[in-house]
Coordinates of C-alpha atoms in Angstrom, one line a residue:
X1 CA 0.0 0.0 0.0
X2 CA 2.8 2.4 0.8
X3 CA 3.9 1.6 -2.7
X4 CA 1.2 2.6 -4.6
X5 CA 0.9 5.6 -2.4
X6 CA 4.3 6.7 -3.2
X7 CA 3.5 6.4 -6.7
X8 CA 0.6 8.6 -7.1
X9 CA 1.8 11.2 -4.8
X10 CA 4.8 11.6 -6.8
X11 CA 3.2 11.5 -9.7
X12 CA 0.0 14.2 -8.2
X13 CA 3.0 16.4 -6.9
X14 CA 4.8 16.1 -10.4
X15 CA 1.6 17.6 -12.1
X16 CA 0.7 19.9 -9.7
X17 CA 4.4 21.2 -9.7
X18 CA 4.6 21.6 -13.8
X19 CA 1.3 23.1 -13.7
X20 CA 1.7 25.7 -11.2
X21 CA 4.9 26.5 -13.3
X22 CA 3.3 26.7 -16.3
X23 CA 0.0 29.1 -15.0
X24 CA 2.4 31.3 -13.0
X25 CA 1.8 29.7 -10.0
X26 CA 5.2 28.3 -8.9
X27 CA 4.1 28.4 -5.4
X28 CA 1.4 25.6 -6.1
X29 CA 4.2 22.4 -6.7
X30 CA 6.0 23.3 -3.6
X31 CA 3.0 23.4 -1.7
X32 CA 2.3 20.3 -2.2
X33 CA 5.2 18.7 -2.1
X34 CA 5.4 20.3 1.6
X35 CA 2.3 17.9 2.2
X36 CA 3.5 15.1 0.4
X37 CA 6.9 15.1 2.2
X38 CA 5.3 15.8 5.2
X39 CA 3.0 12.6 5.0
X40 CA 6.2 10.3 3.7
X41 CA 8.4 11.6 6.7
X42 CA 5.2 10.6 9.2
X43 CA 5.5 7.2 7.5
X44 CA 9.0 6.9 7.5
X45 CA 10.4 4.1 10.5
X46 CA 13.7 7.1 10.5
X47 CA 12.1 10.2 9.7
X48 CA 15.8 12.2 9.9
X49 CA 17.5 9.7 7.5
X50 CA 14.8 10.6 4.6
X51 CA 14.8 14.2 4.9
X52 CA 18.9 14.2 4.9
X53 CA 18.0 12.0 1.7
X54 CA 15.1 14.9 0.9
X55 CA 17.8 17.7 1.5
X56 CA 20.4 16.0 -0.4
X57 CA 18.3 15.3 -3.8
X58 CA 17.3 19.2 -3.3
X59 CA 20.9 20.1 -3.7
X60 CA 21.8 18.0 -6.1
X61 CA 18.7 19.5 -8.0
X62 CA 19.1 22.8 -7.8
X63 CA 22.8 22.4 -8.7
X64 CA 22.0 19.9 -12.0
X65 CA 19.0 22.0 -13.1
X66 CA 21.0 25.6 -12.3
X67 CA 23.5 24.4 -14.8
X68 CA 20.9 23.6 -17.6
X69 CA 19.7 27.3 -17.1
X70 CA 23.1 28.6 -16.5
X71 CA 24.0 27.1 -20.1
X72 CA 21.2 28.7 -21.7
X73 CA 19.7 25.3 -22.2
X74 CA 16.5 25.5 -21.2
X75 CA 14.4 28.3 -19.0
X76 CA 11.5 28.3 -17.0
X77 CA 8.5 30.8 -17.3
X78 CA 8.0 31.2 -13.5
X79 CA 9.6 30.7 -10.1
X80 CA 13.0 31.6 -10.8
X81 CA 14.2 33.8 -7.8
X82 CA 17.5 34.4 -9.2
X83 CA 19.3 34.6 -12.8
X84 CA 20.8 31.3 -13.8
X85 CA 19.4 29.6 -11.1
X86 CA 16.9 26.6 -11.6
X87 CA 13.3 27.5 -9.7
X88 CA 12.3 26.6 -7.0
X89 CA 9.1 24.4 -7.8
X90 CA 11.7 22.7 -9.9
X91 CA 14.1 22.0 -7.0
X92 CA 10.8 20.9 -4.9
X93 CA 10.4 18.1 -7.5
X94 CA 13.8 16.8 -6.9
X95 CA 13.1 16.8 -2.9
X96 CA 9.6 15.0 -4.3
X97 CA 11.7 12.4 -6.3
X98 CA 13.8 11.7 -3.0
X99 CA 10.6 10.3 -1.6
X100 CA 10.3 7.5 -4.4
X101 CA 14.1 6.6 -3.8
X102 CA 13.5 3.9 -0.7
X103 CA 10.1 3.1 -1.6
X104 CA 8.4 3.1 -5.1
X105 CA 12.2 2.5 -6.5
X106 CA 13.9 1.0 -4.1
X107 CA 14.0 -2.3 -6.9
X108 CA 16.6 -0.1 -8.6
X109 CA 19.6 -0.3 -5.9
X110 CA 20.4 -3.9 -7.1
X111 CA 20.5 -2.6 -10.6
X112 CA 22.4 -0.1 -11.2
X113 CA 22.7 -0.6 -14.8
X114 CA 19.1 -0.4 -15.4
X115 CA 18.7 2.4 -13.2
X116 CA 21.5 3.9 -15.7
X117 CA 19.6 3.3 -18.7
X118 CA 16.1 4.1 -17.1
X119 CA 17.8 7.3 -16.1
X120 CA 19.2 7.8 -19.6
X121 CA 15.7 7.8 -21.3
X122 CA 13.2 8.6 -18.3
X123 CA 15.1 12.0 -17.4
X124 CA 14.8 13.9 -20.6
X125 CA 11.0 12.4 -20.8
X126 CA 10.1 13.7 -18.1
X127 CA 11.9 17.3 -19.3
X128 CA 9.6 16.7 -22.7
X129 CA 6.2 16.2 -21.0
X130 CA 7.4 19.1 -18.7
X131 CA 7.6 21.4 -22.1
X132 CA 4.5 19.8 -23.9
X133 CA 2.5 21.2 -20.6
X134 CA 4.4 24.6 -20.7
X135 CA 6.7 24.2 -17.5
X136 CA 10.4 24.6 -19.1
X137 CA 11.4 25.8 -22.4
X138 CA 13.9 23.8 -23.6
X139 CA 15.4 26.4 -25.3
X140 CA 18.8 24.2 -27.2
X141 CA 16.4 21.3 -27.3
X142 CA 19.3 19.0 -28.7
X143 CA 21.9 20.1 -25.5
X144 CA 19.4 20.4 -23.1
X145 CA 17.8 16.7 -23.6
X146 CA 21.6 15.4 -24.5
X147 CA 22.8 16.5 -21.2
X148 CA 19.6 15.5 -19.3
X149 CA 20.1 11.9 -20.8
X150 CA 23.5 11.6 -19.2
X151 CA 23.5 13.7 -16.4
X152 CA 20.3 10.9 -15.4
X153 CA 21.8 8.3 -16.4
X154 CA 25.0 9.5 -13.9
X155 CA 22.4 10.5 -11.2
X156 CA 20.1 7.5 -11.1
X157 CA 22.5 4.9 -9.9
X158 CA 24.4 7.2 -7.7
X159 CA 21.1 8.6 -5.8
X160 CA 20.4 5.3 -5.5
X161 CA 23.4 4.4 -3.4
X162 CA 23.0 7.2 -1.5
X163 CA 19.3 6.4 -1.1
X164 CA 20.6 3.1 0.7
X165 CA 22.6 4.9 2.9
X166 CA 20.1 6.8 3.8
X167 CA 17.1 5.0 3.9
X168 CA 14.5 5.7 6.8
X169 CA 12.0 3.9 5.3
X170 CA 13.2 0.3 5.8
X171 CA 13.9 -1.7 8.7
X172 CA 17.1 -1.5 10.0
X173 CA 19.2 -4.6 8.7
X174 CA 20.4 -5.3 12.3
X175 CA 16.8 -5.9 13.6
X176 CA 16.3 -8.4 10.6
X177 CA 19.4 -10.2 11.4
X178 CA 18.1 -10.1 14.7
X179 CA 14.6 -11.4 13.7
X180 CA 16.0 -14.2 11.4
X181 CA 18.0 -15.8 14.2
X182 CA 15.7 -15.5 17.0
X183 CA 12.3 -15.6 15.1
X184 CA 10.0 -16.0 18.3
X185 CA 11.6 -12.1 19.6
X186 CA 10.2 -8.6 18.0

């Protein structure tokens, strides 16, 4: 159940956050990706661990997507609070994403090829369908998605492992060991 909920607020706060971009409403994403990361932290078994995660993805946002700006590579028609700097709706959606790293893709941390290659073609897909509903301009369409493809394809595995490292949302592999060797104790 967590699963699917993962999925569908990711996906709610995805729309809502490319929307409110689009209408001049940047304010409307991060709003409710404050509830949305609000309600995962509540579910979380180590609520600190997933918002380092949270904080960490942020950063590594803002400084991914403040490069494709910086570049003149693509642009954004709201929300930007400084020149060459990605918004910060944008930068919401990365802390969003952080959410679906120990749940709804956890699979990917024992792939980290596939998480590569899902990175590869999922990352600028998600830049397209972003443009289509009039969130980001990609303004050197060939750069911009060329860069997207492999700075995803970089990021996917790597947020993974750091995703492991940080991961509030599973139980702790000492209290399995724990459980598997003494099976009648909780």
């Amino acid at each position: 159940m967590q699963m699917v909920f993962n999925f569908v607020a990711s996906q709610l706060g995805w729309f809502t956050s490319v929307f409110g971009g689009a209408n001049q409403m940047p304010w409307l994403g991060p709003l409710a990706v404050v509830v949305i990361v609000g309600v995962h932290l509540m579910m979380a078994r180590r609520p600190q661990s997933e918002l380092a995660l949270i904080l960490i993805c942020g950063l590594f946002g803002a400084a991914f997507d403040s490069v494709m700006v910086s570049l003149g590579w693509v642009s954004y028609p709201s929300g930007t609070f400084a020149a060459g700097f990605a918004p910060y709706w944008i930068i919401a959606m990365w802390m969003l994403f952080a959410t679906t790293l120990n749940v709804s893709l956890k699979w990917l941390r024992r792939a980290p090829l596939l998480a590569a290659a899902i990175g590869l073609v999922a990352g600028p897909l998600t830049y397209i369908a972003g443009a289509k509903l009039g969130g980001i301009d990609l303004v050197n369409r060939f750069a911009a998605l060329a860069m997207l493809g492999v700075g995803w394809a970089i990021m996917m595995p790597y947020l993974s492992i750091i995703a492991e490292r940080f991961d509030g949302i599973s139980p702790r592999p000492e209290r399995i060991a724990r459980r598997a060797a003494a099976p009648g104790e909780a």
